[in-house]
Amino acid sequence: MTKETEVDWILSDPRQRERKVLVDLETFAAKIVDSPPLERFHYLVQLYSSFDRIDEAQARAFLRDQIALDILTLNQDRHTNAGNYAVVFDEVTGHARLINYDYGRSLPTPVPWSD
């Protein structure tokens, strides 16, 4: 959940809408979609730890947790969907934090989503 002063930036946007993105589409394709898993992991650690208040250990732990969640929920599309990676920026302080998107659609059974 984001705060009133926060805005999310997704990794990239294949639809090229007016979303804020961390990398262009070509970089996303080369560094995420077309790279082996370990290279992808190291690239994301490097990218995430370049932001204020996110260090390398925090980025590694976040990605390990995300991988574990994807394994448990049988999510197979994260690395091909740029909108599944996001960083939230506080527009007042300039600090960033990592968030997890798109774990709901990975659940293998129909779930009645509602309030």
PDB file of N, CA, C and O in Angstrom, residues 73-99:
ATOM      1  N   THR A  73       3.386 -19.976  -5.246  1.00  0.00           N
ATOM      2  CA  THR A  73       2.116 -19.688  -5.908  1.00  0.00           C
ATOM      3  C   THR A  73       2.114 -20.083  -7.387  1.00  0.00           C
ATOM      4  O   THR A  73       1.167 -19.789  -8.105  1.00  0.00           O
ATOM      5  N   LEU A  74       3.188 -20.742  -7.819  1.00  0.00           N
ATOM      6  CA  LEU A  74       3.317 -21.198  -9.204  1.00  0.00           C
ATOM      7  C   LEU A  74       3.281 -20.050 -10.212  1.00  0.00           C
ATOM      8  O   LEU A  74       2.827 -20.213 -11.349  1.00  0.00           O
ATOM      9  N   ASN A  75       3.758 -18.880  -9.820  1.00  0.00           N
ATOM     10  CA  ASN A  75       3.804 -17.738 -10.720  1.00  0.00           C
ATOM     11  C   ASN A  75       4.947 -17.929 -11.705  1.00  0.00           C
ATOM     12  O   ASN A  75       6.099 -18.029 -11.313  1.00  0.00           O
ATOM     13  N   GLN A  76       4.624 -17.969 -12.984  1.00  0.00           N
ATOM     14  CA  GLN A  76       5.637 -18.224 -14.000  1.00  0.00           C
ATOM     15  C   GLN A  76       5.873 -17.041 -14.927  1.00  0.00           C
ATOM     16  O   GLN A  76       6.685 -17.132 -15.842  1.00  0.00           O
ATOM     17  N   ASP A  77       5.177 -15.929 -14.726  1.00  0.00           N
ATOM     18  CA  ASP A  77       5.289 -14.846 -15.700  1.00  0.00           C
ATOM     19  C   ASP A  77       6.012 -13.597 -15.213  1.00  0.00           C
ATOM     20  O   ASP A  77       6.123 -12.635 -15.948  1.00  0.00           O
ATOM     21  N   ARG A  78       6.539 -13.596 -13.990  1.00  0.00           N
ATOM     22  CA  ARG A  78       7.107 -12.348 -13.480  1.00  0.00           C
ATOM     23  C   ARG A  78       8.206 -11.793 -14.377  1.00  0.00           C
ATOM     24  O   ARG A  78       8.238 -10.616 -14.682  1.00  0.00           O
ATOM     25  N   HIS A  79       9.113 -12.643 -14.829  1.00  0.00           N
ATOM     26  CA  HIS A  79      10.253 -12.121 -15.594  1.00  0.00           C
ATOM     27  C   HIS A  79       9.881 -11.647 -16.992  1.00  0.00           C
ATOM     28  O   HIS A  79      10.673 -10.986 -17.649  1.00  0.00           O
ATOM     29  N   THR A  80       8.685 -11.941 -17.470  1.00  0.00           N
ATOM     30  CA  THR A  80       8.272 -11.433 -18.775  1.00  0.00           C
ATOM     31  C   THR A  80       7.268 -10.297 -18.670  1.00  0.00           C
ATOM     32  O   THR A  80       6.845  -9.753 -19.683  1.00  0.00           O
ATOM     33  N   ASN A  81       6.883  -9.927 -17.470  1.00  0.00           N
ATOM     34  CA  ASN A  81       5.909  -8.859 -17.275  1.00  0.00           C
ATOM     35  C   ASN A  81       6.559  -7.723 -16.491  1.00  0.00           C
ATOM     36  O   ASN A  81       6.725  -7.807 -15.275  1.00  0.00           O
ATOM     37  N   ALA A  82       6.914  -6.668 -17.176  1.00  0.00           N
ATOM     38  CA  ALA A  82       7.653  -5.558 -16.566  1.00  0.00           C
ATOM     39  C   ALA A  82       6.854  -4.836 -15.490  1.00  0.00           C
ATOM     40  O   ALA A  82       7.421  -4.189 -14.623  1.00  0.00           O
ATOM     41  N   GLY A  83       5.544  -4.954 -15.520  1.00  0.00           N
ATOM     42  CA  GLY A  83       4.715  -4.314 -14.510  1.00  0.00           C
ATOM     43  C   GLY A  83       4.710  -5.035 -13.179  1.00  0.00           C
ATOM     44  O   GLY A  83       4.176  -4.540 -12.194  1.00  0.00           O
ATOM     45  N   ASN A  84       5.312  -6.215 -13.136  1.00  0.00           N
ATOM     46  CA  ASN A  84       5.367  -6.989 -11.893  1.00  0.00           C
ATOM     47  C   ASN A  84       6.507  -6.562 -10.974  1.00  0.00           C
ATOM     48  O   ASN A  84       6.612  -7.047  -9.861  1.00  0.00           O
ATOM     49  N   TYR A  85       7.393  -5.728 -11.443  1.00  0.00           N
ATOM     50  CA  TYR A  85       8.498  -5.207 -10.635  1.00  0.00           C
ATOM     51  C   TYR A  85       8.218  -3.732 -10.392  1.00  0.00           C
ATOM     52  O   TYR A  85       7.928  -2.999 -11.343  1.00  0.00           O
ATOM     53  N   ALA A  86       8.327  -3.277  -9.155  1.00  0.00           N
ATOM     54  CA  ALA A  86       8.063  -1.861  -8.906  1.00  0.00           C
ATOM     55  C   ALA A  86       8.873  -1.343  -7.726  1.00  0.00           C
ATOM     56  O   ALA A  86       9.244  -2.093  -6.825  1.00  0.00           O
ATOM     57  N   VAL A  87       9.134  -0.057  -7.788  1.00  0.00           N
ATOM     58  CA  VAL A  87       9.755   0.676  -6.698  1.00  0.00           C
ATOM     59  C   VAL A  87       8.827   1.839  -6.393  1.00  0.00           C
ATOM     60  O   VAL A  87       8.305   2.484  -7.305  1.00  0.00           O
ATOM     61  N   VAL A  88       8.599   2.085  -5.113  1.00  0.00           N
ATOM     62  CA  VAL A  88       7.759   3.203  -4.707  1.00  0.00           C
ATOM     63  C   VAL A  88       8.664   4.328  -4.224  1.00  0.00           C
ATOM     64  O   VAL A  88       9.555   4.103  -3.411  1.00  0.00           O
ATOM     65  N   PHE A  89       8.427   5.522  -4.762  1.00  0.00           N
ATOM     66  CA  PHE A  89       9.211   6.697  -4.378  1.00  0.00           C
ATOM     67  C   PHE A  89       8.343   7.666  -3.594  1.00  0.00           C
ATOM     68  O   PHE A  89       7.211   7.951  -3.991  1.00  0.00           O
ATOM     69  N   ASP A  90       8.885   8.155  -2.501  1.00  0.00           N
ATOM     70  CA  ASP A  90       8.214   9.204  -1.746  1.00  0.00           C
ATOM     71  C   ASP A  90       8.597  10.528  -2.386  1.00  0.00           C
ATOM     72  O   ASP A  90       9.772  10.889  -2.422  1.00  0.00           O
ATOM     73  N   GLU A  91       7.616  11.242  -2.912  1.00  0.00           N
ATOM     74  CA  GLU A  91       7.888  12.485  -3.626  1.00  0.00           C
ATOM     75  C   GLU A  91       8.329  13.615  -2.708  1.00  0.00           C
ATOM     76  O   GLU A  91       8.871  14.607  -3.172  1.00  0.00           O
ATOM     77  N   VAL A  92       8.132  13.466  -1.414  1.00  0.00           N
ATOM     78  CA  VAL A  92       8.559  14.495  -0.465  1.00  0.00           C
ATOM     79  C   VAL A  92       9.993  14.239  -0.004  1.00  0.00           C
ATOM     80  O   VAL A  92      10.842  15.122  -0.061  1.00  0.00           O
ATOM     81  N   THR A  93      10.278  13.005   0.413  1.00  0.00           N
ATOM     82  CA  THR A  93      11.609  12.694   0.955  1.00  0.00           C
ATOM     83  C   THR A  93      12.596  12.217  -0.110  1.00  0.00           C
ATOM     84  O   THR A  93      13.800  12.276   0.103  1.00  0.00           O
ATOM     85  N   GLY A  94      12.084  11.698  -1.234  1.00  0.00           N
ATOM     86  CA  GLY A  94      12.946  11.150  -2.267  1.00  0.00           C
ATOM     87  C   GLY A  94      13.398   9.727  -1.990  1.00  0.00           C
ATOM     88  O   GLY A  94      14.123   9.136  -2.779  1.00  0.00           O
ATOM     89  N   HIS A  95      12.969   9.145  -0.883  1.00  0.00           N
ATOM     90  CA  HIS A  95      13.354   7.781  -0.532  1.00  0.00           C
ATOM     91  C   HIS A  95      12.542   6.767  -1.340  1.00  0.00           C
ATOM     92  O   HIS A  95      11.419   7.031  -1.747  1.00  0.00           O
ATOM     93  N   ALA A  96      13.132   5.586  -1.525  1.00  0.00           N
ATOM     94  CA  ALA A  96      12.486   4.525  -2.282  1.00  0.00           C
ATOM     95  C   ALA A  96      12.309   3.295  -1.411  1.00  0.00           C
ATOM     96  O   ALA A  96      13.038   3.092  -0.442  1.00  0.00           O
ATOM     97  N   ARG A  97      11.315   2.477  -1.774  1.00  0.00           N
ATOM     98  CA  ARG A  97      11.141   1.174  -1.136  1.00  0.00           C
ATOM     99  C   ARG A  97      10.605   0.202  -2.180  1.00  0.00           C
ATOM    100  O   ARG A  97       9.986   0.602  -3.157  1.00  0.00           O
ATOM    101  N   LEU A  98      10.902  -1.076  -1.969  1.00  0.00           N
ATOM    102  CA  LEU A  98      10.498  -2.115  -2.908  1.00  0.00           C
ATOM    103  C   LEU A  98       9.129  -2.657  -2.538  1.00  0.00           C
ATOM    104  O   LEU A  98       8.805  -2.801  -1.357  1.00  0.00           O
ATOM    105  N   ILE A  99       8.330  -2.958  -3.553  1.00  0.00           N
ATOM    106  CA  ILE A  99       7.022  -3.561  -3.313  1.00  0.00           C
ATOM    107  C   ILE A  99       6.837  -4.735  -4.267  1.00  0.00           C
ATOM    108  O   ILE A  99       7.486  -4.816  -5.304  1.00  0.00           O
TER     109      ILE A  99
END
